[in-house]
PDB file of C-alpha atoms in Angstrom:
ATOM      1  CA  UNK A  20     157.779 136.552  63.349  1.00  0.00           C
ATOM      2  CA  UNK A  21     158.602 138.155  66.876  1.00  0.00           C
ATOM      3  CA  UNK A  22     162.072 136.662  67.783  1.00  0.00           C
ATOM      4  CA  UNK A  23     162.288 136.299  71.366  1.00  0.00           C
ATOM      5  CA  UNK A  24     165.388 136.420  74.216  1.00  0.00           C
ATOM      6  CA  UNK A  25     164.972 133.231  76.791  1.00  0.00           C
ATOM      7  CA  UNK A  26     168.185 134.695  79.234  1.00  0.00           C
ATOM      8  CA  UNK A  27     168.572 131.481  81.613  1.00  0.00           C
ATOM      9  CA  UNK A  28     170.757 131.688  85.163  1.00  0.00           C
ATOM     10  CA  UNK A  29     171.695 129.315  87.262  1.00  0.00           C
ATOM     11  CA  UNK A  30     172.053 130.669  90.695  1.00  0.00           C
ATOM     12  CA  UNK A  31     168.179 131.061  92.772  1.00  0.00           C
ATOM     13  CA  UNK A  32     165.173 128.809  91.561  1.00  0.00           C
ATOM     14  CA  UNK A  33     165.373 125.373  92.040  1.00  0.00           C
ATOM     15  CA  UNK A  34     164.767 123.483  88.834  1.00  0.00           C
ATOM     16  CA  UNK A  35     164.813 124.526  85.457  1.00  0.00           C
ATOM     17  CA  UNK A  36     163.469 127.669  85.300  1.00  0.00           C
ATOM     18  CA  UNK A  37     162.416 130.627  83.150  1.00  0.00           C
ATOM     19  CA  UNK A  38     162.485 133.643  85.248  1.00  0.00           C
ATOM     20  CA  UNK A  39     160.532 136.678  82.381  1.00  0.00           C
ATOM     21  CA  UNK A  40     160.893 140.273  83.884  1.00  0.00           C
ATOM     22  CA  UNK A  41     159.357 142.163  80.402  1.00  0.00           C
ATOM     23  CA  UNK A  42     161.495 145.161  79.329  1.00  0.00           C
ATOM     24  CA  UNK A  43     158.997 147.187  77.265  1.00  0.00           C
ATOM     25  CA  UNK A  44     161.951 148.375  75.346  1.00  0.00           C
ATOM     26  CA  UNK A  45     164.012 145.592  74.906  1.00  0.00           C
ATOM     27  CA  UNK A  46     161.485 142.730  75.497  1.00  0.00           C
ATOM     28  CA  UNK A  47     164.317 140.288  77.226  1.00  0.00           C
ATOM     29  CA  UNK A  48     162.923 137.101  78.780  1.00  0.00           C
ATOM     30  CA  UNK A  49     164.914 136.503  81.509  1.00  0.00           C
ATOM     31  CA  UNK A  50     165.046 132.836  82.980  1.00  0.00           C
ATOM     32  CA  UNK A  51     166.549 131.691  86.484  1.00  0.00           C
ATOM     33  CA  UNK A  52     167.229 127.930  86.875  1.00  0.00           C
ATOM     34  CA  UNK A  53     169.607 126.107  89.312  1.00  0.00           C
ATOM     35  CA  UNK A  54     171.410 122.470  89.354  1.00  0.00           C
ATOM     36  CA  UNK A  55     168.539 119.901  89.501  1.00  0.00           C
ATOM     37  CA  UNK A  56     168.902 117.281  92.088  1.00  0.00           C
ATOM     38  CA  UNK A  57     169.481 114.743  88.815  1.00  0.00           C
ATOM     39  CA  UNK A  58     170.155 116.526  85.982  1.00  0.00           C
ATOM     40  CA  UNK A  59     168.251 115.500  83.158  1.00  0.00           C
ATOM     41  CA  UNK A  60     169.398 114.743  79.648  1.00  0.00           C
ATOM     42  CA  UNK A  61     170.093 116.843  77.083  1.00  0.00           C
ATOM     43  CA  UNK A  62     167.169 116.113  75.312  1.00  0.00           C
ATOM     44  CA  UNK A  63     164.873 116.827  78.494  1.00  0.00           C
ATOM     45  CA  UNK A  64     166.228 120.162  78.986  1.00  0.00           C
ATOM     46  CA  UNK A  65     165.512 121.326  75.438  1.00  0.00           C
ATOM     47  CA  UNK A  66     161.445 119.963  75.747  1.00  0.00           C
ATOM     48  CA  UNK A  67     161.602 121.350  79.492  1.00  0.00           C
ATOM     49  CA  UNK A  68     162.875 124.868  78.344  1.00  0.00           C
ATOM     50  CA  UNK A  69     160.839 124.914  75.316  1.00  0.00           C
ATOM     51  CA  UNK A  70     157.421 124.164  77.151  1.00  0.00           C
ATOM     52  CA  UNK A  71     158.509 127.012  79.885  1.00  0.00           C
ATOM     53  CA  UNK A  72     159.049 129.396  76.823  1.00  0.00           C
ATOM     54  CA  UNK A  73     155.561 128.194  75.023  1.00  0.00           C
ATOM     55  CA  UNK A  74     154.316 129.259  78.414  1.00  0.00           C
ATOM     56  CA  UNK A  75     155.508 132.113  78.417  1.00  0.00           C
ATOM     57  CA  UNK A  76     154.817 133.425  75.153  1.00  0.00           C
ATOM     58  CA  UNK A  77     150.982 132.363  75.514  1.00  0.00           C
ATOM     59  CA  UNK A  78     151.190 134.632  78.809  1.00  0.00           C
ATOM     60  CA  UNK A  79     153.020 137.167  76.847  1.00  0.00           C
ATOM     61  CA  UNK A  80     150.475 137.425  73.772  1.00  0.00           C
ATOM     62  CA  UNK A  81     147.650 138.335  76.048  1.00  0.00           C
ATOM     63  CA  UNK A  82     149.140 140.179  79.002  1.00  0.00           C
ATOM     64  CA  UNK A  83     151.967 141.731  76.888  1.00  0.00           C
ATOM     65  CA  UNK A  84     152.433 144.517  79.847  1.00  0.00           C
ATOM     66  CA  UNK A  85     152.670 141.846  82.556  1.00  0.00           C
ATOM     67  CA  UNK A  86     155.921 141.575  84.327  1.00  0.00           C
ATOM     68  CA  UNK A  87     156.299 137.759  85.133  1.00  0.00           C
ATOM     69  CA  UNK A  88     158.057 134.617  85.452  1.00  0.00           C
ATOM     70  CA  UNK A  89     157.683 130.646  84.845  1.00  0.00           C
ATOM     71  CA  UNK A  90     159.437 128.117  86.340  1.00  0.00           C
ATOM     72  CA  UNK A  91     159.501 124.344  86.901  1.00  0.00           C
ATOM     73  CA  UNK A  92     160.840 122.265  89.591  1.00  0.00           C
ATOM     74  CA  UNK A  93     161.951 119.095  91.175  1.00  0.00           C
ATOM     75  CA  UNK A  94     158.447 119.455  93.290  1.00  0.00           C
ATOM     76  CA  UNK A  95     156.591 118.673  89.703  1.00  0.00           C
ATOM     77  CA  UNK A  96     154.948 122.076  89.863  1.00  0.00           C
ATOM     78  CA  UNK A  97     154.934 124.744  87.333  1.00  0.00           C
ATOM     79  CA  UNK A  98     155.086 128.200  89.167  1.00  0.00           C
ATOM     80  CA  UNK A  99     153.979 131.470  87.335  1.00  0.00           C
ATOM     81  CA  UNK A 100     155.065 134.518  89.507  1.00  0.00           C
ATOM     82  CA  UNK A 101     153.608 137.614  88.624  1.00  0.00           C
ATOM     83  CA  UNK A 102     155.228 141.001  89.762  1.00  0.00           C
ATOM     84  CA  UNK A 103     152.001 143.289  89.765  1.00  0.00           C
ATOM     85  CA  UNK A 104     149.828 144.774  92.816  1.00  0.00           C
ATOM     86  CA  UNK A 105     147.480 142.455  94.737  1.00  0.00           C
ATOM     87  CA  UNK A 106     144.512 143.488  93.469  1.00  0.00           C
ATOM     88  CA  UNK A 107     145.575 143.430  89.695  1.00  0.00           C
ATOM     89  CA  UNK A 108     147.106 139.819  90.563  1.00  0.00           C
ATOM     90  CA  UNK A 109     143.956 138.466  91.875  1.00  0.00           C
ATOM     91  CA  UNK A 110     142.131 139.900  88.349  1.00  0.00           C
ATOM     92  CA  UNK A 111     144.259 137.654  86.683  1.00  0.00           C
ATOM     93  CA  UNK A 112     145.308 134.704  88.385  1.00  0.00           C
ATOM     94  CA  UNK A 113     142.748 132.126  87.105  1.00  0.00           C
ATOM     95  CA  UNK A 114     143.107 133.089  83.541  1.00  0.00           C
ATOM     96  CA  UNK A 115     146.945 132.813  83.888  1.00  0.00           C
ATOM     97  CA  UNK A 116     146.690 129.388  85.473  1.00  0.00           C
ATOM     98  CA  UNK A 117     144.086 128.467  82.861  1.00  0.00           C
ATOM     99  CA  UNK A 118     146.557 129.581  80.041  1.00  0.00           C
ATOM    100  CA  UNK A 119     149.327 127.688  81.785  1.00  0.00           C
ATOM    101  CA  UNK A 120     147.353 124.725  82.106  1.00  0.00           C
ATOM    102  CA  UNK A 121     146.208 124.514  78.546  1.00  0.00           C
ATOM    103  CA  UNK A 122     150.149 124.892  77.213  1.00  0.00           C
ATOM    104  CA  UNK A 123     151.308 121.645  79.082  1.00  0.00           C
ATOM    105  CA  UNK A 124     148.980 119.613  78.691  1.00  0.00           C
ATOM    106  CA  UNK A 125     150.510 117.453  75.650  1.00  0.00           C
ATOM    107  CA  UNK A 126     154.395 118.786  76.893  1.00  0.00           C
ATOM    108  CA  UNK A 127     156.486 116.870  79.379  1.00  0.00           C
ATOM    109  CA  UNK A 128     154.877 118.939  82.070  1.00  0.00           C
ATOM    110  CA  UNK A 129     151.375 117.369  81.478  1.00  0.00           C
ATOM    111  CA  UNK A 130     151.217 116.238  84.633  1.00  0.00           C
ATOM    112  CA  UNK A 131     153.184 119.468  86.603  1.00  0.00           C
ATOM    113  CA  UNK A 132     150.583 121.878  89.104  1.00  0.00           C
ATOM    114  CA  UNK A 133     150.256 125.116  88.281  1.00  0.00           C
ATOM    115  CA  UNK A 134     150.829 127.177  90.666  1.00  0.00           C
ATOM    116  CA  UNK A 135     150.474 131.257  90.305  1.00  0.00           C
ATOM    117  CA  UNK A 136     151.578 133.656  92.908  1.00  0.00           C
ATOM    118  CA  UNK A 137     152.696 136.692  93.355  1.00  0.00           C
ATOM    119  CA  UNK A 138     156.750 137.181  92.891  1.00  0.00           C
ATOM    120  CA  UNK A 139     158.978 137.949  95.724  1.00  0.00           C
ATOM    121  CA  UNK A 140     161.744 139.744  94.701  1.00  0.00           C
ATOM    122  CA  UNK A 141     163.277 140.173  98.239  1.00  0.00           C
ATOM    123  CA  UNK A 142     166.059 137.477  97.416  1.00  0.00           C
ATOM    124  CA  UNK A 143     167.863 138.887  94.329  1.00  0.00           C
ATOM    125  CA  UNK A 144     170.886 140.075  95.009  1.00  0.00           C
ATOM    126  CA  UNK A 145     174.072 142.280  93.542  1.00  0.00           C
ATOM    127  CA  UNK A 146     175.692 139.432  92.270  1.00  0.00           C
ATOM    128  CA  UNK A 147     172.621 138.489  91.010  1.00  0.00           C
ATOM    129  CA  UNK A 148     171.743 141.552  89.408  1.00  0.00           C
ATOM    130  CA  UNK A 149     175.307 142.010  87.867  1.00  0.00           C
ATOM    131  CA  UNK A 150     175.014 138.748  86.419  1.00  0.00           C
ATOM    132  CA  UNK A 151     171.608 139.820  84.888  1.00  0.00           C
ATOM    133  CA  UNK A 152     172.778 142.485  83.563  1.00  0.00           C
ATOM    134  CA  UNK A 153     175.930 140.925  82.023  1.00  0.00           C
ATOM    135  CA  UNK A 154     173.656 138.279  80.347  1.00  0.00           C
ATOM    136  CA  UNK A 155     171.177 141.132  79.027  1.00  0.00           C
ATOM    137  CA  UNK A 156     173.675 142.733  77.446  1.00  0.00           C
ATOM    138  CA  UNK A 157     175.535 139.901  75.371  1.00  0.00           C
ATOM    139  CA  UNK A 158     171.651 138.491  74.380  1.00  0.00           C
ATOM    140  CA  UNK A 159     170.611 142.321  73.435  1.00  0.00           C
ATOM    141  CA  UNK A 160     173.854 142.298  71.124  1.00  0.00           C
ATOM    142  CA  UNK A 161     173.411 139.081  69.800  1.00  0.00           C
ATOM    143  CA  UNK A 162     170.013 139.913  69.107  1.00  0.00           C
ATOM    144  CA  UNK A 163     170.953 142.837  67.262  1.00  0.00           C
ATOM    145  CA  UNK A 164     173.729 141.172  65.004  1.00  0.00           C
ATOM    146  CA  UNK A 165     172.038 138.217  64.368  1.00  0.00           C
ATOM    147  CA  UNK A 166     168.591 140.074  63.308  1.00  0.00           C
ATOM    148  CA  UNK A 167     168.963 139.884  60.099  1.00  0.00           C
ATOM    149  CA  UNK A 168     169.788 136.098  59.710  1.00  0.00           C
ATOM    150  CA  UNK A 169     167.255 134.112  58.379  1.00  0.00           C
ATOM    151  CA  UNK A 170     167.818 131.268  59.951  1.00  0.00           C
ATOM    152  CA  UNK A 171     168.003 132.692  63.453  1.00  0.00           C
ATOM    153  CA  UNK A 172     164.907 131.553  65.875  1.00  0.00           C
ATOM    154  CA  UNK A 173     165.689 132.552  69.772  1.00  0.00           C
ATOM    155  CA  UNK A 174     168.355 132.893  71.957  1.00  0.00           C
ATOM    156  CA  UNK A 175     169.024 130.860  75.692  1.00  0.00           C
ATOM    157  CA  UNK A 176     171.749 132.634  77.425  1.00  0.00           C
ATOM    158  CA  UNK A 177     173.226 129.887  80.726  1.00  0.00           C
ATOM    159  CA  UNK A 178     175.077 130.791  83.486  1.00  0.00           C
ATOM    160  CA  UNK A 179     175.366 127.811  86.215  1.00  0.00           C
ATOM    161  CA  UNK A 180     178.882 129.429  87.759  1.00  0.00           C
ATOM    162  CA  UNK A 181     181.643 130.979  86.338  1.00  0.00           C
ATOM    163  CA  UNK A 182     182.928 127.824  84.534  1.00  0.00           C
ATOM    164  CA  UNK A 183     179.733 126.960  83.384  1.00  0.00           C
ATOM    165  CA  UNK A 184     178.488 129.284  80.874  1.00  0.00           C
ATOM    166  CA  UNK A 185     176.956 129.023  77.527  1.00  0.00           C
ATOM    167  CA  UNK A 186     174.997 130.494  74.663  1.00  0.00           C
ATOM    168  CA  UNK A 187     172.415 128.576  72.716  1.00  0.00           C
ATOM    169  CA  UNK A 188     171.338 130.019  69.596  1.00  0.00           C
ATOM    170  CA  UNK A 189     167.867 128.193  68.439  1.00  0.00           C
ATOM    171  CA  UNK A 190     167.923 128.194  64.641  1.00  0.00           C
ATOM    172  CA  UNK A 191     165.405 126.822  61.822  1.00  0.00           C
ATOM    173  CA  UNK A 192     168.064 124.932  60.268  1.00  0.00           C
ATOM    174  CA  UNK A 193     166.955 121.678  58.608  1.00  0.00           C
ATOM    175  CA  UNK A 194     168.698 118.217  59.150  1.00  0.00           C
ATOM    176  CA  UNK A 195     172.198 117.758  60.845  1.00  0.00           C
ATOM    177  CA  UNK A 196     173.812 116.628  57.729  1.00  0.00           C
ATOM    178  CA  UNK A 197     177.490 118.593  56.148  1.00  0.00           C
ATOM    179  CA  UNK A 198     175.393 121.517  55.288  1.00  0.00           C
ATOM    180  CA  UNK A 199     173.701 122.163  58.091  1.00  0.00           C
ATOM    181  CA  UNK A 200     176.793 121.973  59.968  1.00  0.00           C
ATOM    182  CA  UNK A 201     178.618 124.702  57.663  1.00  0.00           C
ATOM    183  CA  UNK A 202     175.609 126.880  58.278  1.00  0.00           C
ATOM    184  CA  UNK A 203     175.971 126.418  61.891  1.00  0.00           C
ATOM    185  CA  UNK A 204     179.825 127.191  61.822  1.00  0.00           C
ATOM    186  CA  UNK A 205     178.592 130.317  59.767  1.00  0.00           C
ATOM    187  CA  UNK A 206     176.427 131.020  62.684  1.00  0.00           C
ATOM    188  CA  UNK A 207     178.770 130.535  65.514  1.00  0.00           C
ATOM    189  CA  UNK A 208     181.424 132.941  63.596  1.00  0.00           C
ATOM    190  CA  UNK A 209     179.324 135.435  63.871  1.00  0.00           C
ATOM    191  CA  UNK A 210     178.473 135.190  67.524  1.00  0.00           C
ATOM    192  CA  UNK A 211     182.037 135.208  68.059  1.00  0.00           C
ATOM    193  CA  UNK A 212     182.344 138.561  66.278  1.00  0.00           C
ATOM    194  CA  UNK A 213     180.452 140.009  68.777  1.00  0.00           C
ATOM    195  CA  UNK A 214     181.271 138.516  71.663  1.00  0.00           C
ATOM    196  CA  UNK A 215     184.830 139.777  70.896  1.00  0.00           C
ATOM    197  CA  UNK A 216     183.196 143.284  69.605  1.00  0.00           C
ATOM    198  CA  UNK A 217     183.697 146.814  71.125  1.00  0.00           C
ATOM    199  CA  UNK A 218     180.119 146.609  72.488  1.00  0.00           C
ATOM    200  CA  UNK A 219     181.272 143.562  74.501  1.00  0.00           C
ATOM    201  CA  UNK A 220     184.481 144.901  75.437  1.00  0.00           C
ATOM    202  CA  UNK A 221     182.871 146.078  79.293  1.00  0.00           C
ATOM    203  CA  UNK A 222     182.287 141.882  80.045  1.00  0.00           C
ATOM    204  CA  UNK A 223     185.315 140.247  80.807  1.00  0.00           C
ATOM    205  CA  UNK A 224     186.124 136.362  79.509  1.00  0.00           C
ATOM    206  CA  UNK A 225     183.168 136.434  76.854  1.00  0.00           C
ATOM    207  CA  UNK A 226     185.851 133.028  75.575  1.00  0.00           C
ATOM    208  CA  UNK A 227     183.802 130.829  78.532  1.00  0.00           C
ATOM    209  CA  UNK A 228     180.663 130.659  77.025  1.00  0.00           C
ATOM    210  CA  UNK A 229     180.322 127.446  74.976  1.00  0.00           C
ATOM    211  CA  UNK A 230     178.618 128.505  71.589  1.00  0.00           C
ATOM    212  CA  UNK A 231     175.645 125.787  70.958  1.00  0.00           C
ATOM    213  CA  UNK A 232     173.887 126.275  67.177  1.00  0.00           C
ATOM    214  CA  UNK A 233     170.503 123.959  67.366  1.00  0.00           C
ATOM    215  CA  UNK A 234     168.968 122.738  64.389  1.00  0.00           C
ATOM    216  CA  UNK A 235     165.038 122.983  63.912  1.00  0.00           C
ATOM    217  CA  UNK A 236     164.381 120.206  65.887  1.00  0.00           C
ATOM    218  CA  UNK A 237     166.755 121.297  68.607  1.00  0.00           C
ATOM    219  CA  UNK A 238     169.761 118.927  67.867  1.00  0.00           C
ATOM    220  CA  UNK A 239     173.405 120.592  68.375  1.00  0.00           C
ATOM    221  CA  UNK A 240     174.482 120.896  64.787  1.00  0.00           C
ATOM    222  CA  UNK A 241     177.796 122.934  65.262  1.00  0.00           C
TER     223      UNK A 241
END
């Protein structure tokens, strides 16, 4: 099964957003969201983010060159933003939308607009960038360490400000019982290991990122 990156920050689009620039090499989804208006719950965020991945992967499996985001906002519209030349946009805009469309319509976005466009990448800027980068590089690592973990699904890297940081590690862990919590400790441990790892050791205060372990059914477990 391909295990994906969903790297999520919290300083341009607003809503909750996941902003996907493909890396052939690397294949990092990166996501962009900002502070909604009124933040939703927990448990809104989770089916928000994982209908904006579904999304995305359906994109992904039949434009896997495409260079892309997909975001959702307090306007109740789902944006797809595609970073490719006009005329190879307009070849593909209505299947996108029509592949968008069909992944919401039994989410909590059934009711969202689609809305594809080209992407304007005129507003990023350094800090944005740097912060991109910094999040690439802890999701590539924990990627790489936590490969070969069987119970590892995905990873959603946050960054809202600098005191609002955190690192959710989607897992197929079953139940939310004493052994599902040991196996999430085991998990954490080993995120800590290489957050605090020589590969690491260029990001400064990797200790502000709040370690969440989810369960299958996307329930904090650790």
């Amino acid at each position: 099964m391909l295990k994906r990156i969903l790297i999520i920050t919290g300083i341009l689009i607003v809503g909750i957003g996941s902003f996907n620039l493909l890396n052939k090499q690397s294949e990092v989804d990166t996501a962009i969201a900002n502070k909604e208006p009124e933040p939703l719950s927990t448990k809104e965020n989770e089916l928000h983010f994982s209908t904006l991945n579904e999304v995305t992967e359906k994109i992904h499996e039949k434009y896997d060159e495409l260079e892309f985001g997909v975001s959702s906002n307090s306007e109740i519209k789902l944006r797809v933003q595609v970073k490719e030349n006009e005329e190879y946009f307009n070849s593909v805009k209505k299947d996108i939308e029509s592949i968008a469309k069909n992944a919401i319509k039994s989410s909590t976005l059934k009711d969202y607009t689609v809305v594809v466009e080209r992407m304007d990448l005129s507003f990023v800027t350094v800090e944005t960038e740097n912060i991109n980068k910094e999040l690439s590089h802890i999701a590539l690592s924990l990627m790489e360490g936590l490969k070969h973990n069987d119970l590892f699904e995905n990873i959603n890297t946050e960054y809202q400000n600098e005191f609002e940081k955190s690192i959710t590690i989607q897992t197929s862990i079953k139940g939310s019982d004493k052994d599902a919590h040991e196996l999430a400790m085991e998990i954490e441990a080993t995120v800590n290991e290489i957050l605090h790892s020589k590969e690491l050791n260029s990001i400064s205060n990797t200790d502000s990122y709040e370690i969440k372990i989810l369960n299958a059914k996307g329930k904090k477990v650790n």
